[in-house]
Coordinates of N, CA, C and O in Angstrom, one line a residue:
X92 N 0.8 -1.6 0.2 CA 0.3 0.1 0.1 C 1.0 1.0 0.6 O 1.8 1.1 0.0
X93 N 0.6 2.2 -0.4 CA 1.3 3.9 -0.9 C 0.1 4.0 1.0 O -1.0 4.5 1.3
X94 N 1.5 5.6 1.6 CA 0.6 6.0 2.5 C 1.2 7.3 2.3 O 2.7 7.5 2.0
X95 N 0.8 8.5 2.8 CA 1.0 9.6 2.0 C 0.4 10.5 4.0 O -0.8 9.9 4.0
X96 N 1.7 11.2 4.4 CA 1.4 11.6 6.0 C 2.5 12.6 5.5 O 3.4 13.0 4.6
X97 N 2.1 13.5 6.6 CA 3.3 15.2 6.7 C 4.1 14.5 7.4 O 3.6 13.7 8.6
X98 N 5.1 14.8 7.8 CA 6.6 14.6 9.0 C 7.4 15.6 9.1 O 8.1 16.2 7.7
X99 N 6.9 16.4 10.6 CA 7.7 17.4 10.3 C 7.8 18.5 9.1 O 9.3 18.9 8.7
X100 N 6.6 18.5 9.7 CA 6.1 19.9 8.4 C 6.4 19.4 7.1 O 5.9 20.3 5.8
X101 N 6.5 17.9 6.0 CA 6.4 18.0 4.9 C 6.0 16.9 4.7 O 5.8 15.8 6.2
X102 N 5.2 16.8 3.2 CA 4.8 15.9 3.0 C 5.4 15.1 2.1 O 6.1 15.0 2.2
X103 N 4.5 13.4 2.7 CA 5.7 11.9 2.5 C 4.6 11.8 2.2 O 3.5 11.2 1.9
X104 N 5.7 10.8 0.8 CA 4.6 9.3 0.5 C 5.7 8.3 1.1 O 7.5 7.8 0.2
X105 N 4.9 7.3 1.5 CA 6.1 5.6 1.5 C 5.1 4.9 0.5 O 3.6 4.9 1.1
X106 N 5.8 4.0 -0.2 CA 5.4 3.1 -1.5 C 5.7 2.1 -0.8 O 6.6 1.6 0.1
X107 N 5.4 0.8 -0.9 CA 5.1 -0.7 -1.3 C 5.2 -1.0 0.4 O 6.3 -1.5 1.4
X108 N 4.1 -0.1 1.1 CA 4.1 -0.8 2.7 C 3.4 -2.0 3.0 O 2.1 -1.7 2.6
X109 N 4.0 -2.2 3.8 CA 3.0 -3.7 4.1 C 2.1 -3.2 5.0 O 2.2 -2.6 6.0
X110 N 1.3 -4.2 5.0 CA -0.4 -3.5 6.0 C 0.4 -3.5 7.2 O -0.5 -2.7 8.3
X111 N 1.1 -3.9 8.1 CA 1.2 -4.7 9.6 C 2.1 -3.9 9.9 O 3.1 -3.8 11.0
X112 N 2.9 -3.5 8.8 CA 4.5 -2.1 8.9 C 4.2 -1.7 10.1 O 2.9 -0.6 10.5
X113 N 5.1 -1.5 11.1 CA 4.7 -0.4 12.4 C 5.0 1.1 11.9 O 6.4 1.7 10.2
X114 N 4.3 1.9 11.9 CA 5.1 3.7 11.8 C 7.0 4.2 12.3 O 7.8 4.1 11.8
X115 N 6.9 3.3 13.0 CA 8.5 3.2 14.0 C 9.4 2.6 12.7 O 10.2 3.5 11.6
X116 N 8.9 1.4 12.2 CA 10.1 1.1 10.5 C 9.5 1.8 9.5 O 10.7 2.5 9.0
X117 N 8.8 2.6 9.7 CA 8.5 3.0 7.7 C 9.4 5.0 8.3 O 10.3 5.0 7.5
X118 N 9.1 5.4 9.7 CA 10.5 6.4 10.1 C 11.8 6.0 9.5 O 12.8 6.7 9.0
X119 N 12.5 5.1 10.4 CA 13.4 4.7 10.6 C 13.6 3.9 9.4 O 15.2 4.7 8.5
X120 N 13.8 3.4 8.7 CA 14.3 2.5 7.7 C 13.8 3.1 6.1 O 14.4 3.4 5.3
X121 N 12.6 3.4 6.0 CA 12.1 4.3 4.6 C 12.3 5.8 4.3 O 12.7 6.6 3.7
X122 N 12.2 6.4 5.8 CA 12.5 7.8 5.7 C 13.6 8.6 5.6 O 14.1 9.9 6.1
X123 N 14.8 7.3 7.1 CA 16.0 8.1 6.7 C 15.5 8.4 8.3 O 16.7 9.4 8.2
X124 N 14.9 8.0 9.2 CA 14.8 9.6 10.8 C 15.5 8.9 11.7 O 13.8 8.0 12.0
X125 N 16.6 8.3 11.9 CA 16.5 7.8 13.3 C 16.5 8.1 14.3 O 16.8 6.9 15.6
X126 N 16.2 8.8 14.9 CA 15.5 9.8 16.0 C 15.3 8.6 16.5 O 15.1 8.6 18.0
X127 N 13.9 8.3 16.1 CA 13.4 7.2 17.1 C 13.6 5.7 17.3 O 13.8 6.0 16.4
X128 N 13.6 6.0 18.0 CA 14.1 4.5 18.4 C 13.6 3.1 19.0 O 12.6 3.5 19.1
X129 N 13.8 2.1 18.4 CA 13.4 0.3 18.5 C 14.3 0.0 19.5 O 15.5 -0.5 19.4
X130 N 13.7 -0.1 20.1 CA 13.8 -1.0 21.6 C 12.9 -2.2 21.8 O 13.4 -2.8 22.1
X131 N 11.7 -1.5 22.1 CA 11.2 -3.1 23.1 C 10.1 -3.6 21.9 O 9.8 -4.4 21.7
X132 N 9.2 -2.8 20.8 CA 8.7 -3.0 20.1 C 7.2 -3.2 20.4 O 6.9 -3.8 20.4
X133 N 7.2 -2.6 21.8 CA 5.9 -3.5 22.7 C 5.3 -2.4 23.5 O 4.1 -2.7 24.0
X134 N 5.6 -1.3 23.3 CA 4.9 -0.2 23.9 C 5.5 0.0 24.9 O 4.4 0.9 25.7
X135 N 6.5 -0.4 25.4 CA 6.5 0.0 27.1 C 7.4 0.8 27.3 O 8.0 1.3 28.6
X136 N 9.1 1.0 26.7 CA 9.5 1.7 27.3 C 9.5 3.3 26.4 O 10.0 3.8 27.3
X137 N 9.1 3.6 25.3 CA 9.0 5.3 24.9 C 10.0 5.4 24.6 O 10.5 6.6 23.9
X138 N 10.3 5.0 24.1 CA 11.9 5.6 23.4 C 11.6 5.3 21.6 O 12.2 6.6 21.1
X139 N 10.5 5.7 21.6 CA 10.4 5.3 19.8 C 8.7 6.1 19.6 O 8.1 6.7 19.0
X140 N 8.6 6.9 21.3 CA 7.5 8.2 21.4 C 7.6 9.0 20.0 O 8.8 10.2 19.7
X141 N 6.3 9.1 19.5 CA 6.3 11.3 18.6 C 5.6 10.9 18.7 O 4.3 11.0 19.7
X142 N 5.0 12.0 18.1 CA 3.6 13.1 18.6 C 2.8 12.8 16.9 O 3.5 12.8 15.7
X143 N 1.6 12.0 16.7 CA 0.4 12.2 15.6 C -0.7 12.9 15.9 O -0.8 12.8 17.2
X144 N -0.6 14.0 15.1 CA -1.4 15.0 15.3 C -1.1 15.4 16.6 O -2.6 15.5 17.3
X145 N -0.5 15.8 16.5 CA 0.1 16.4 18.6 C 0.3 15.9 19.5 O 0.5 15.7 20.5
X146 N -0.3 14.2 19.3 CA -0.4 13.8 20.8 C 0.5 12.5 21.0 O 0.6 11.7 19.8
X147 N 1.4 12.7 22.0 CA 2.6 11.6 22.2 C 1.6 9.6 22.0 O 1.0 10.2 22.4
X148 N 2.9 9.3 20.9 CA 2.8 8.1 21.0 C 3.3 7.3 20.8 O 4.6 7.2 20.2
X149 N 3.6 5.7 21.0 CA 4.7 5.4 20.8 C 4.2 4.0 19.0 O 3.8 3.7 19.0
X150 N 5.4 5.0 18.2 CA 5.2 4.5 16.9 C 5.4 3.4 16.6 O 5.1 3.0 15.9
X151 N 6.0 2.6 17.3 CA 6.0 0.6 17.3 C 4.3 0.2 16.9 O 4.6 -0.8 16.8
X152 N 4.1 0.9 18.2 CA 2.4 0.5 18.0 C 1.7 0.2 17.0 O 0.4 0.4 16.9
X153 N 2.0 2.2 16.3 CA 0.3 2.5 15.0 C 1.3 1.5 13.5 O 2.4 2.2 13.0
X154 N 0.2 1.2 13.3 CA 0.7 0.0 11.9 C 0.8 1.7 11.1 O -0.2 3.1 11.3
X155 N 1.9 1.4 10.2 CA 2.0 2.4 9.4 C 0.6 2.9 8.3 O -0.1 4.2 8.0
X156 N 0.0 2.0 7.9 CA -1.7 2.8 7.5 C -2.1 3.4 8.5 O -3.2 4.3 7.5
X157 N -2.2 3.3 9.6 CA -3.2 4.2 10.2 C -2.5 5.6 10.7 O -3.5 6.5 10.6
X158 N -1.7 6.3 9.4 CA -1.1 7.7 9.5 C -1.5 8.1 8.4 O -1.3 9.3 8.3
X159 N -2.2 7.5 7.5 CA -2.9 8.3 6.0 C -3.6 9.7 6.3 O -4.2 9.2 7.2
X160 N -2.8 10.6 5.6 CA -2.9 12.0 5.5 C -3.2 12.5 7.1 O -3.4 14.3 7.5
X161 N -2.2 12.0 8.0 CA -2.1 12.9 9.3 C -0.6 13.2 9.3 O 0.5 13.3 8.6
X162 N -0.2 14.0 10.8 CA 0.6 15.1 10.9 C 1.8 13.8 12.3 O 0.8 14.1 13.3
X163 N 2.8 14.0 11.9 CA 3.8 13.2 12.2 C 4.7 13.9 12.8 O 5.8 14.3 11.8
X164 N 5.4 13.8 13.9 CA 6.8 15.3 14.7 C 7.1 13.8 14.7 O 7.0 13.1 17.0
X165 N 8.9 14.1 14.7 CA 9.7 13.2 15.1 C 10.3 14.7 16.1 O 10.3 15.7 16.3
X166 N 11.5 13.5 16.9 CA 12.7 14.8 17.8 C 13.1 15.5 16.4 O 14.0 16.1 16.8
X167 N 13.0 14.9 15.4 CA 14.4 15.5 14.3 C 13.3 16.9 14.1 O 14.1 18.2 13.4
X168 N 12.3 17.0 14.4 CA 11.2 18.0 14.0 C 11.0 18.9 14.7 O 9.9 20.3 15.2
X169 N 11.5 18.6 16.2 CA 11.4 19.7 17.5 C 11.6 21.1 17.3 O 10.7 21.9 17.9
X170 N 12.5 21.2 16.5 CA 12.8 22.6 16.5 C 12.5 23.1 15.3 O 11.6 24.4 16.8
X171 N 11.8 22.2 14.6 CA 11.3 23.7 13.9 C 9.4 23.4 14.7 O 9.0 24.1 13.9
X172 N 9.4 22.8 15.2 CA 7.7 22.4 15.8 C 7.5 23.5 16.9 O 7.1 24.2 16.8
X173 N 9.0 23.8 17.6 CA 8.5 24.3 18.5 C 8.6 26.4 18.4 O 8.1 27.1 18.3
X174 N 9.7 26.8 16.6 CA 9.4 28.0 16.1 C 8.0 28.3 15.5 O 8.2 29.2 16.0
X175 N 7.6 26.8 14.9 CA 6.2 26.8 14.9 C 5.4 27.8 15.5 O 4.9 28.8 15.3
X176 N 5.1 27.4 17.0 CA 4.5 27.3 17.9 C 4.9 28.8 18.5 O 3.8 29.8 18.6
X177 N 5.6 29.0 18.2 CA 6.4 30.2 18.4 C 5.9 31.7 18.4 O 5.2 32.7 18.9
X178 N 6.0 31.6 16.7 CA 5.7 32.2 15.9 C 4.0 32.1 16.1 O 3.4 33.1 15.4
X179 N 3.4 31.1 15.8 CA 1.8 31.0 15.5 C 1.3 30.9 16.3 O 0.2 31.8 16.7
X180 N 1.7 30.7 17.8 CA 0.9 30.8 18.6 C 1.2 31.0 20.4 O 1.7 30.4 21.2
X181 N 2.1 32.7 20.2 CA 2.3 32.6 21.5 C 2.0 32.5 22.7 O 1.0 33.4 22.7
X182 N 3.2 31.9 23.7 CA 2.4 31.8 25.0 C 1.6 30.3 24.9 O 0.6 30.3 25.9
X183 N 1.0 29.9 23.4 CA 0.0 28.4 23.6 C 0.6 27.6 22.9 O 1.7 27.5 22.9
X184 N -0.6 26.7 22.0 CA 0.7 25.7 21.6 C -0.5 25.0 20.2 O -1.3 25.8 20.1
X185 N -0.6 24.2 19.7 CA -1.3 23.0 18.7 C -0.9 22.0 19.2 O -2.0 21.0 18.5
X186 N -2.4 22.3 20.7 CA -3.2 21.0 21.0 C -3.5 19.6 20.1 O -4.3 20.7 19.5
X187 N -2.8 18.7 20.6 CA -4.0 18.0 19.6 C -4.4 18.2 18.3 O -5.2 18.5 18.0
X188 N -3.4 18.6 18.0 CA -3.5 18.6 15.8 C -4.0 20.3 16.0 O -5.0 19.8 14.3
X189 N -4.3 20.9 16.4 CA -5.1 21.9 16.1 C -5.1 23.1 14.6 O -5.3 23.7 14.1
X190 N -3.7 22.1 14.5 CA -3.2 23.2 13.3 C -3.6 22.6 12.0 O -3.2 23.1 10.7
X191 N -3.4 21.5 12.1 CA -4.0 21.2 11.2 C -2.9 20.3 10.2 O -1.6 20.8 11.0
X192 N -3.1 20.0 9.0 CA -2.0 19.7 8.7 C -1.6 19.8 6.7 O -1.1 19.3 5.7
X193 N -2.2 20.9 6.5 CA -2.6 21.7 5.9 C -1.1 22.1 4.8 O 0.2 22.6 5.6
X194 N -0.6 22.0 3.6 CA 0.7 22.7 2.7 C 1.0 23.8 3.5 O 2.5 24.5 3.5
X195 N -0.1 24.7 3.3 CA 0.1 25.8 3.5 C 0.8 26.3 5.5 O 2.1 27.5 5.2
X196 N 0.0 25.4 5.9 CA 0.2 25.5 7.6 C 1.9 25.1 7.6 O 2.9 25.5 8.3
X197 N 2.3 23.8 7.0 CA 3.6 23.2 7.5 C 4.6 24.0 6.6 O 5.3 23.8 7.5
X198 N 4.3 25.0 6.0 CA 5.1 25.8 5.1 C 5.5 26.7 6.0 O 7.3 27.1 6.2
X199 N 5.2 26.7 7.0 CA 5.4 27.6 7.9 C 6.7 27.5 8.9 O 7.5 28.2 10.1
X200 N 6.1 26.0 9.2 CA 7.8 25.1 10.4 C 8.4 24.2 9.9 O 9.2 23.1 10.3
X201 N 7.9 24.6 8.2 CA 8.5 23.3 7.5 C 10.4 23.0 7.9 O 11.4 24.1 7.7
X202 N 10.6 21.9 8.3 CA 12.2 21.5 8.2 C 13.4 22.0 6.9 O 12.7 22.0 6.1
X203 N 14.4 22.7 7.2 CA 14.8 22.9 5.4 C 15.7 22.0 5.2 O 16.4 21.3 5.9
X204 N 15.6 22.1 4.0 CA 16.6 20.8 2.9 C 17.9 21.0 3.0 O 18.4 19.4 3.8
X205 N 18.8 21.9 3.6 CA 19.9 22.0 4.5 C 20.1 20.9 5.3 O 21.4 20.2 5.6
X206 N 19.6 20.4 5.9 CA 19.6 19.9 7.1 C 19.6 18.1 6.7 O 20.0 17.0 8.1
X207 N 18.8 17.8 5.8 CA 18.4 16.4 5.4 C 17.8 15.7 6.3 O 17.5 14.4 7.2
X208 N 16.8 16.9 7.4 CA 16.2 15.6 8.5 C 16.1 15.4 8.7 O 15.6 14.3 10.0
X209 N 17.7 15.6 9.4 CA 18.1 14.8 10.7 C 18.5 16.1 12.0 O 18.4 15.2 12.9
X210 N 18.3 17.4 11.5 CA 18.3 18.0 12.7 C 20.0 18.3 12.9 O 20.3 19.5 13.6
X211 N 20.8 17.9 11.9 CA 22.1 18.0 12.3 C 22.4 19.7 12.1 O 23.4 20.7 13.1
X212 N 22.1 20.0 11.4 CA 22.8 21.1 10.8 C 21.7 22.8 11.4 O 21.8 23.5 11.4
X213 N 20.5 22.0 11.5 CA 19.4 23.1 12.7 C 19.7 24.0 13.9 O 21.3 22.9 14.8
X214 N 19.0 24.3 14.4 CA 19.0 24.4 15.5 C 18.8 23.4 16.9 O 17.8 22.7 16.5
X215 N 18.0 23.7 18.5 CA 17.2 23.1 18.9 C 16.2 23.3 19.7 O 16.7 25.2 19.5
X216 N 15.7 22.8 19.8 CA 14.0 23.5 19.8 C 14.3 23.5 21.8 O 15.2 23.0 22.2
X217 N 13.9 24.6 22.6 CA 13.8 24.6 23.8 C 13.9 23.6 25.3 O 14.9 23.8 25.9
X218 N 13.8 22.5 24.5 CA 13.4 21.3 25.6 C 14.7 20.8 25.0 O 15.3 20.2 26.1
X219 N 15.2 20.5 23.8 CA 16.3 19.9 23.4 C 17.8 20.3 24.6 O 18.6 19.9 24.8
X220 N 17.5 22.0 24.5 CA 18.7 22.4 25.2 C 18.7 22.3 26.4 O 19.8 22.7 26.8
X221 N 17.2 22.9 27.0 CA 17.2 22.0 28.8 C 17.8 21.0 28.6 O 18.7 20.8 30.2
X222 N 17.8 19.6 28.3 CA 18.3 18.9 28.3 C 19.6 18.7 28.5 O 20.7 18.3 29.1
X223 N 20.8 19.5 27.2 CA 21.5 19.2 27.1 C 22.9 20.3 28.7 O 23.0 19.9 29.3
X224 N 21.9 20.9 28.4 CA 22.5 21.9 30.3 C 22.4 21.5 31.2 O 22.9 21.9 32.4
X225 N 21.0 21.1 31.7 CA 20.6 20.0 32.5 C 21.5 19.6 32.9 O 21.7 18.1 34.2
X226 N 22.5 18.1 31.8 CA 23.2 17.4 31.3 C 22.7 15.9 31.7 O 22.5 15.2 32.6
X227 N 21.2 15.5 31.6 CA 19.6 15.3 31.1 C 20.2 14.0 30.0 O 19.3 13.4 30.1
X228 N 21.3 14.2 29.7 CA 21.3 12.9 28.4 C 22.4 12.1 29.0 O 24.0 12.6 29.1
X229 N 22.6 10.9 29.0 CA 23.5 10.1 29.0 C 23.9 9.5 28.2 O 24.3 9.6 26.7
X230 N 23.3 7.9 27.5 CA 23.4 7.4 26.4 C 23.1 7.6 25.5 O 23.2 7.8 24.3
X231 N 21.7 8.7 25.5 CA 21.2 8.8 24.8 C 19.6 7.8 23.5 O 19.1 8.3 23.4
X232 N 19.7 7.3 23.9 CA 18.6 5.7 23.3 C 17.6 6.2 23.8 O 16.4 6.7 22.9
X233 N 17.1 6.9 25.1 CA 16.1 6.8 25.5 C 15.6 8.5 25.5 O 14.1 9.3 25.6
X234 N 16.3 9.4 25.4 CA 16.1 11.0 24.7 C 15.9 11.7 24.0 O 14.4 12.3 23.7
X235 N 15.5 10.2 22.7 CA 14.4 11.0 22.0 C 13.0 11.5 22.4 O 12.1 11.8 22.1
X236 N 12.5 9.9 23.0 CA 11.2 10.4 22.9 C 10.7 10.6 24.0 O 9.9 11.3 24.4
X237 N 11.7 10.0 25.3 CA 11.6 12.1 26.9 C 11.3 13.4 25.9 O 10.9 13.4 26.5
X238 N 12.3 13.5 25.5 CA 12.1 14.9 24.1 C 11.1 15.7 23.7 O 10.4 16.7 24.1
X239 N 10.4 14.0 23.1 CA 8.4 14.3 22.6 C 8.3 14.6 23.8 O 6.8 15.2 23.1
X240 N 7.8 13.9 24.6 CA 7.5 13.4 25.7 C 7.1 15.3 26.8 O 6.2 15.3 26.5
X241 N 8.3 15.2 26.6 CA 8.7 16.6 27.4 C 7.8 17.8 26.8 O 7.1 18.7 27.3
X242 N 8.7 17.8 25.3 CA 7.5 19.2 24.7 C 6.5 18.8 25.0 O 5.5 20.4 25.2
X243 N 5.7 18.3 24.3 CA 4.2 18.0 24.9 C 3.2 18.3 25.8 O 2.8 19.3 26.2
X244 N 4.2 17.8 27.3 CA 4.1 18.9 28.5 C 3.8 20.1 28.9 O 3.0 20.7 28.9
X245 N 5.2 20.7 28.1 CA 5.5 22.0 28.5 C 4.1 22.1 27.2 O 4.6 23.6 27.4
X246 N 3.9 22.2 26.5 CA 3.2 23.0 25.5 C 1.9 23.2 26.0 O 0.9 23.8 25.9
X247 N 1.6 21.8 26.8 CA -0.4 21.8 27.2 C 0.1 22.9 28.8 O -1.3 22.4 29.2
X248 N 1.1 22.9 29.4 CA 1.0 22.7 31.0 C 2.3 23.5 30.7 O 3.4 23.0 31.4
X249 N 2.2 24.9 31.1 CA 3.4 25.9 31.0 C 4.4 25.5 32.3 O 5.2 25.9 32.1
X250 N 3.3 25.3 33.1 CA 4.0 25.5 34.6 C 3.9 24.0 35.3 O 3.0 23.9 36.5
X251 N 4.2 22.5 34.8 CA 4.3 22.0 35.5 C 5.0 21.5 36.9 O 5.3 22.3 37.3
X252 N 4.3 21.0 37.7 CA 4.6 20.6 39.0 C 5.6 19.3 39.0 O 5.5 18.9 37.8
X253 N 6.2 18.4 40.0 CA 6.9 17.9 40.2 C 5.8 16.4 39.0 O 6.2 15.7 38.8
X254 N 4.8 16.1 39.9 CA 3.9 15.2 39.7 C 3.6 15.8 38.3 O 3.3 14.2 36.9
X255 N 3.5 16.0 37.7 CA 2.7 16.6 36.4 C 3.6 16.1 35.3 O 3.5 15.1 33.9
X256 N 5.4 16.7 35.6 CA 6.1 16.2 35.0 C 6.6 14.3 34.8 O 6.7 13.8 34.0
X257 N 6.3 14.2 36.4 CA 6.9 12.6 36.6 C 5.4 11.6 36.0 O 5.2 11.1 35.3
X258 N 4.2 12.4 35.9 CA 3.1 11.5 35.2 C 3.7 11.6 33.6 O 3.1 10.7 32.0
X259 N 3.6 12.8 33.2 CA 3.9 12.6 31.3 C 5.3 12.2 31.4 O 5.1 11.6 30.1
X260 N 6.2 11.8 31.5 CA 7.0 11.1 31.2 C 6.9 9.5 31.8 O 8.0 8.9 31.8
X261 N 5.8 9.1 32.7 CA 5.9 7.8 33.1 C 6.5 6.4 32.4 O 6.3 5.5 32.7
X262 N 5.8 7.0 31.0 CA 5.8 5.9 30.0 C 7.0 5.9 29.1 O 7.4 4.8 28.0
X263 N 8.2 6.9 29.5 CA 9.6 6.5 29.5 C 10.6 6.1 30.5 O 11.1 6.3 31.7
X264 N 11.6 4.7 29.1 CA 11.8 4.7 30.8 C 13.7 4.9 30.1 O 13.8 4.7 29.3
X265 N 14.3 5.1 30.7 CA 15.8 5.5 31.2 C 17.0 4.5 31.7 O 15.8 4.7 33.5
X266 N 17.6 3.7 31.3 CA 18.2 2.7 32.1 C 19.9 3.6 33.4 O 20.2 2.8 33.6
X267 N 19.9 4.6 32.6 CA 21.2 5.0 32.9 C 21.1 5.8 33.9 O 21.9 6.0 34.7
X268 N 19.9 6.7 34.1 CA 20.2 7.8 35.3 C 19.0 7.1 36.4 O 17.7 6.2 36.1
X269 N 18.9 8.2 37.2 CA 17.8 8.3 38.4 C 16.9 9.1 37.7 O 16.2 9.0 38.8
X270 N 16.9 9.5 36.8 CA 15.6 10.8 36.6 C 16.0 12.0 36.5 O 15.2 12.7 36.5
X271 N 16.2 12.4 37.8 CA 16.4 13.5 38.2 C 17.4 14.9 37.3 O 16.5 15.3 37.8
X272 N 18.3 14.8 36.5 CA 19.0 15.3 35.7 C 16.9 15.5 34.3 O 17.1 16.4 34.3
X273 N 16.5 14.5 33.8 CA 16.0 14.7 33.0 C 14.5 15.8 33.6 O 14.0 16.7 32.8
X274 N 14.5 15.3 35.3 CA 13.3 16.3 35.9 C 13.8 17.5 35.8 O 13.2 18.6 35.4
X275 N 15.2 18.0 36.1 CA 15.5 19.5 36.3 C 15.6 19.8 34.5 O 15.3 21.3 34.9
X276 N 16.1 19.0 33.3 CA 15.7 19.6 32.2 C 14.4 20.2 32.3 O 14.5 21.6 31.5
X277 N 13.6 19.2 32.2 CA 12.1 19.7 31.9 C 11.8 20.8 33.1 O 11.0 22.2 32.1
X278 N 12.3 21.4 34.4 CA 11.9 22.4 35.3 C 13.1 23.4 34.4 O 12.2 25.0 33.7
X279 N 13.9 23.0 33.9 CA 14.5 24.4 33.8 C 13.4 25.1 32.0 O 13.6 26.2 31.6
X280 N 13.7 24.0 31.4 CA 12.8 24.4 30.7 C 11.3 25.1 30.7 O 10.8 26.2 29.4
X281 N 10.9 24.9 31.3 CA 9.5 25.3 31.8 C 9.9 26.9 32.8 O 9.2 27.9 31.9
X282 N 10.5 26.6 33.3 CA 11.4 28.6 34.2 C 11.9 29.8 32.7 O 11.4 30.3 32.7
X283 N 12.3 28.8 31.5 CA 13.1 29.6 30.4 C 11.2 29.9 29.9 O 11.5 31.0 29.0
X284 N 10.9 28.8 29.1 CA 9.2 29.0 28.6 C 8.9 30.3 28.9 O 8.1 31.4 28.8
X285 N 8.7 30.4 30.9 CA 7.8 31.3 31.2 C 8.4 32.8 30.9 O 8.1 34.1 31.0
X286 N 10.1 32.7 31.4 CA 10.4 33.8 31.4 C 10.2 35.1 29.6 O 10.7 35.7 29.9
X287 N 10.5 34.1 29.0 CA 10.0 34.1 27.7 C 8.7 34.8 27.3 O 8.4 36.0 26.4
X288 N 7.7 34.5 27.9 CA 6.4 35.2 28.0 C 6.7 36.5 28.3 O 6.8 37.3 28.5

């Protein structure tokens, strides 16, 4: 089957997709977006978390055919997505796909071709920068899923409590840390977000 969907602000088409193939496989192997990690393949670890129409999902559990006509944001697109939110929705967000997936809307925050959709040449989103500044990155395997989940939390709740942060990240497992630096990073991003408003 052929699947047409928007990934990080760009219209994409995946051909010859097997109907049971996961979104994770399509993103990593067909689209060349390796940020979402393949760990448990059972939706238990959160390392493959992406946003589907604004909602964090485990991409290993989403059949590729389910994303037809929908919008996916991966860790590679977080910086552009954050810039779009700042420009189009100051102090707010695009919660639950409120921005839609039209080509005109996507062009406002489209990833630039020179970065090859990897984010290597682009800037960082506020949550990505906070993870670096707080030392929340260890081996990095869980980091993409944590970043996507934390970004969504801060979009819908600009001043999360520690309990809110723990709840939002509860589906993401980290094998290296005691989570404290990760919590620090989310707190730091929230504080910076509040200062910017």
